[in-house]
């Protein structure tokens, strides 16, 4: 009974590890921003994202191992493993445990390229290097399909902030920072993950 509960507990930890770690990273960024009034350097943000990716790779390897052991102990599914089926297990593991992460990274890189273009186009006036790195991190953390809600919420927050600045700084030039909208949008998506996925499913967009 104790071993069974340990397995269940470990499985729950592994299941919720990515989302929990993502929320911790975002809250840490928000806390740092409130304390220092600036983001950590781009290198630090890229390092944190790399750590997140490595932990997700470890999670995929763990699930692949659990799947292999489970199939090996079943009289039917053991024939899905090598040498009976040389490639089926690897294809299954790649599709189920690693491909979603690859898609998340690809989408995040796409958003990073947009932000990098804006950075170069404005010579750093619209967006700085740390915000470019933060954009890559937040997009990778929310992933597919939450990135659609992330971008929408971020845009709405930026427009609201712009309206506030225009009202409070009449006649003055204003700059809308993208830092807080990205952080808050990512937290909204991850915090309401179940509701976000349910809403997107109504539009035929599923993980």
GROMACS .gro file of C-alpha atoms in nm:
model
  207
    1UNK     CA    1   0.000   0.000   0.000
    2UNK     CA    2   0.285   0.234   0.088
    3UNK     CA    3   0.464   0.166  -0.243
    4UNK     CA    4   0.139   0.222  -0.434
    5UNK     CA    5   0.085   0.559  -0.264
    6UNK     CA    6   0.445   0.654  -0.336
    7UNK     CA    7   0.398   0.580  -0.705
    8UNK     CA    8   0.073   0.778  -0.713
    9UNK     CA    9   0.240   1.070  -0.535
   10UNK     CA   10   0.540   1.066  -0.770
   11UNK     CA   11   0.311   1.044  -1.072
   12UNK     CA   12   0.112   1.348  -0.953
   13UNK     CA   13   0.435   1.542  -0.903
   14UNK     CA   14   0.554   1.457  -1.252
   15UNK     CA   15   0.216   1.543  -1.409
   16UNK     CA   16   0.193   1.888  -1.251
   17UNK     CA   17   0.566   1.966  -1.252
   18UNK     CA   18   0.572   2.175  -1.574
   19UNK     CA   19   0.274   2.392  -1.484
   20UNK     CA   20   0.382   2.433  -1.122
   21UNK     CA   21   0.739   2.520  -1.218
   22UNK     CA   22   0.613   2.764  -1.482
   23UNK     CA   23   0.397   2.947  -1.227
   24UNK     CA   24   0.689   2.960  -0.980
   25UNK     CA   25   0.917   3.108  -1.249
   26UNK     CA   26   0.660   3.372  -1.344
   27UNK     CA   27   0.587   3.467  -0.983
   28UNK     CA   28   0.961   3.486  -0.925
   29UNK     CA   29   0.995   3.722  -1.223
   30UNK     CA   30   0.709   3.935  -1.093
   31UNK     CA   31   0.862   3.948  -0.744
   32UNK     CA   32   1.204   4.041  -0.885
   33UNK     CA   33   1.045   4.312  -1.098
   34UNK     CA   34   0.863   4.461  -0.798
   35UNK     CA   35   1.180   4.449  -0.589
   36UNK     CA   36   1.443   4.562  -0.840
   37UNK     CA   37   1.213   4.755  -1.079
   38UNK     CA   38   1.388   4.583  -1.368
   39UNK     CA   39   1.406   4.236  -1.520
   40UNK     CA   40   1.700   4.000  -1.472
   41UNK     CA   41   1.947   4.005  -1.757
   42UNK     CA   42   1.871   3.815  -2.079
   43UNK     CA   43   2.134   3.550  -1.996
   44UNK     CA   44   1.962   3.472  -1.665
   45UNK     CA   45   1.621   3.444  -1.836
   46UNK     CA   46   1.758   3.214  -2.107
   47UNK     CA   47   1.926   3.000  -1.838
   48UNK     CA   48   1.600   2.964  -1.645
   49UNK     CA   49   1.418   2.864  -1.963
   50UNK     CA   50   1.691   2.610  -2.042
   51UNK     CA   51   1.646   2.459  -1.694
   52UNK     CA   52   1.272   2.434  -1.754
   53UNK     CA   53   1.329   2.257  -2.087
   54UNK     CA   54   1.577   2.012  -1.931
   55UNK     CA   55   1.326   1.924  -1.656
   56UNK     CA   56   1.059   1.865  -1.920
   57UNK     CA   57   1.296   1.639  -2.111
   58UNK     CA   58   1.356   1.445  -1.789
   59UNK     CA   59   0.979   1.421  -1.744
   60UNK     CA   60   0.944   1.279  -2.095
   61UNK     CA   61   1.217   1.023  -2.029
   62UNK     CA   62   1.048   0.923  -1.702
   63UNK     CA   63   0.712   0.869  -1.875
   64UNK     CA   64   0.881   0.674  -2.155
   65UNK     CA   65   1.042   0.446  -1.897
   66UNK     CA   66   0.714   0.397  -1.709
   67UNK     CA   67   0.537   0.318  -2.036
   68UNK     CA   68   0.804   0.066  -2.136
   69UNK     CA   69   0.788  -0.113  -1.801
   70UNK     CA   70   0.407  -0.115  -1.809
   71UNK     CA   71   0.390  -0.256  -2.160
   72UNK     CA   72   0.658  -0.511  -2.085
   73UNK     CA   73   0.447  -0.657  -1.804
   74UNK     CA   74   0.137  -0.702  -2.020
   75UNK     CA   75   0.089  -1.006  -2.243
   76UNK     CA   76  -0.064  -0.793  -2.520
   77UNK     CA   77   0.136  -0.471  -2.513
   78UNK     CA   78   0.474  -0.644  -2.478
   79UNK     CA   79   0.445  -0.724  -2.850
   80UNK     CA   80   0.443  -0.348  -2.919
   81UNK     CA   81   0.801  -0.328  -2.790
   82UNK     CA   82   1.129  -0.409  -2.964
   83UNK     CA   83   1.218  -0.649  -3.112
   84UNK     CA   84   0.855  -0.736  -3.202
   85UNK     CA   85   0.780  -0.377  -3.314
   86UNK     CA   86   1.116  -0.201  -3.364
   87UNK     CA   87   0.983   0.154  -3.394
   88UNK     CA   88   0.632   0.168  -3.243
   89UNK     CA   89   0.740   0.239  -2.886
   90UNK     CA   90   0.981   0.516  -2.992
   91UNK     CA   91   0.719   0.672  -3.217
   92UNK     CA   92   0.464   0.662  -2.934
   93UNK     CA   93   0.705   0.819  -2.682
   94UNK     CA   94   0.812   1.089  -2.926
   95UNK     CA   95   0.452   1.181  -3.013
   96UNK     CA   96   0.312   1.170  -2.661
   97UNK     CA   97   0.595   1.302  -2.445
   98UNK     CA   98   0.836   1.506  -2.659
   99UNK     CA   99   0.650   1.644  -2.962
  100UNK     CA  100   0.424   1.878  -2.755
  101UNK     CA  101   0.731   2.034  -2.596
  102UNK     CA  102   0.890   2.076  -2.939
  103UNK     CA  103   0.576   2.251  -3.062
  104UNK     CA  104   0.579   2.484  -2.760
  105UNK     CA  105   0.942   2.576  -2.825
  106UNK     CA  106   0.875   2.634  -3.195
  107UNK     CA  107   0.585   2.870  -3.117
  108UNK     CA  108   0.794   3.050  -2.856
  109UNK     CA  109   1.078   3.097  -3.104
  110UNK     CA  110   0.828   3.243  -3.351
  111UNK     CA  111   0.716   3.499  -3.091
  112UNK     CA  112   1.081   3.564  -3.000
  113UNK     CA  113   1.159   3.644  -3.365
  114UNK     CA  114   0.873   3.897  -3.372
  115UNK     CA  115   1.001   4.065  -3.055
  116UNK     CA  116   1.360   4.061  -3.180
  117UNK     CA  117   1.246   4.227  -3.504
  118UNK     CA  118   1.072   4.500  -3.300
  119UNK     CA  119   1.385   4.542  -3.089
  120UNK     CA  120   1.607   4.590  -3.392
  121UNK     CA  121   1.353   4.807  -3.573
  122UNK     CA  122   1.328   5.046  -3.278
  123UNK     CA  123   1.694   5.026  -3.170
  124UNK     CA  124   1.570   4.923  -2.827
  125UNK     CA  125   1.325   5.211  -2.785
  126UNK     CA  126   1.009   4.997  -2.795
  127UNK     CA  127   1.143   4.683  -2.632
  128UNK     CA  128   1.476   4.587  -2.475
  129UNK     CA  129   1.679   4.265  -2.482
  130UNK     CA  130   1.547   4.145  -2.145
  131UNK     CA  131   1.187   4.182  -2.268
  132UNK     CA  132   1.275   3.983  -2.580
  133UNK     CA  133   1.409   3.705  -2.357
  134UNK     CA  134   1.102   3.728  -2.132
  135UNK     CA  135   0.879   3.694  -2.437
  136UNK     CA  136   1.054   3.370  -2.532
  137UNK     CA  137   1.020   3.238  -2.177
  138UNK     CA  138   0.653   3.328  -2.128
  139UNK     CA  139   0.550   3.192  -2.469
  140UNK     CA  140   0.734   2.865  -2.403
  141UNK     CA  141   0.574   2.831  -2.060
  142UNK     CA  142   0.215   2.879  -2.179
  143UNK     CA  143   0.274   2.665  -2.490
  144UNK     CA  144   0.011   2.524  -2.722
  145UNK     CA  145  -0.277   2.606  -2.735
  146UNK     CA  146  -0.266   2.858  -2.450
  147UNK     CA  147  -0.045   3.091  -2.653
  148UNK     CA  148  -0.353   3.221  -2.836
  149UNK     CA  149  -0.513   3.338  -2.511
  150UNK     CA  150  -0.176   3.463  -2.389
  151UNK     CA  151  -0.135   3.693  -2.690
  152UNK     CA  152  -0.496   3.815  -2.669
  153UNK     CA  153  -0.477   3.893  -2.296
  154UNK     CA  154  -0.140   4.062  -2.339
  155UNK     CA  155  -0.276   4.284  -2.616
  156UNK     CA  156  -0.581   4.382  -2.407
  157UNK     CA  157  -0.361   4.466  -2.107
  158UNK     CA  158  -0.132   4.678  -2.322
  159UNK     CA  159  -0.428   4.871  -2.465
  160UNK     CA  160  -0.572   4.931  -2.118
  161UNK     CA  161  -0.235   5.050  -1.991
  162UNK     CA  162  -0.202   5.279  -2.295
  163UNK     CA  163  -0.540   5.435  -2.221
  164UNK     CA  164  -0.440   5.495  -1.859
  165UNK     CA  165  -0.111   5.657  -1.965
  166UNK     CA  166  -0.280   5.878  -2.223
  167UNK     CA  167  -0.532   6.000  -1.966
  168UNK     CA  168  -0.276   6.064  -1.692
  169UNK     CA  169  -0.006   6.210  -1.921
  170UNK     CA  170  -0.200   6.436  -2.154
  171UNK     CA  171   0.015   6.596  -2.418
  172UNK     CA  172   0.323   6.396  -2.317
  173UNK     CA  173   0.488   6.116  -2.509
  174UNK     CA  174   0.414   5.778  -2.349
  175UNK     CA  175   0.581   5.438  -2.378
  176UNK     CA  176   0.383   5.122  -2.313
  177UNK     CA  177   0.604   4.858  -2.159
  178UNK     CA  178   0.540   4.499  -2.262
  179UNK     CA  179   0.693   4.345  -1.948
  180UNK     CA  180   0.393   4.336  -1.714
  181UNK     CA  181   0.139   4.249  -1.987
  182UNK     CA  182   0.348   3.943  -2.083
  183UNK     CA  183   0.392   3.830  -1.721
  184UNK     CA  184   0.027   3.881  -1.625
  185UNK     CA  185  -0.105   3.723  -1.946
  186UNK     CA  186   0.110   3.413  -1.888
  187UNK     CA  187  -0.008   3.389  -1.526
  188UNK     CA  188  -0.371   3.420  -1.637
  189UNK     CA  189  -0.328   3.135  -1.887
  190UNK     CA  190  -0.143   2.905  -1.649
  191UNK     CA  191  -0.356   2.990  -1.347
  192UNK     CA  192  -0.678   2.924  -1.537
  193UNK     CA  193  -0.536   2.642  -1.747
  194UNK     CA  194  -0.843   2.418  -1.717
  195UNK     CA  195  -1.084   2.694  -1.817
  196UNK     CA  196  -0.856   2.816  -2.098
  197UNK     CA  197  -0.832   2.468  -2.249
  198UNK     CA  198  -1.208   2.415  -2.218
  199UNK     CA  199  -1.279   2.749  -2.389
  200UNK     CA  200  -1.031   2.679  -2.672
  201UNK     CA  201  -1.180   2.331  -2.721
  202UNK     CA  202  -1.512   2.497  -2.808
  203UNK     CA  203  -1.334   2.651  -3.107
  204UNK     CA  204  -1.178   2.320  -3.207
  205UNK     CA  205  -0.834   2.411  -3.070
  206UNK     CA  206  -0.705   2.125  -2.857
  207UNK     CA  207  -0.368   2.022  -2.710
   0.00000   0.00000   0.00000
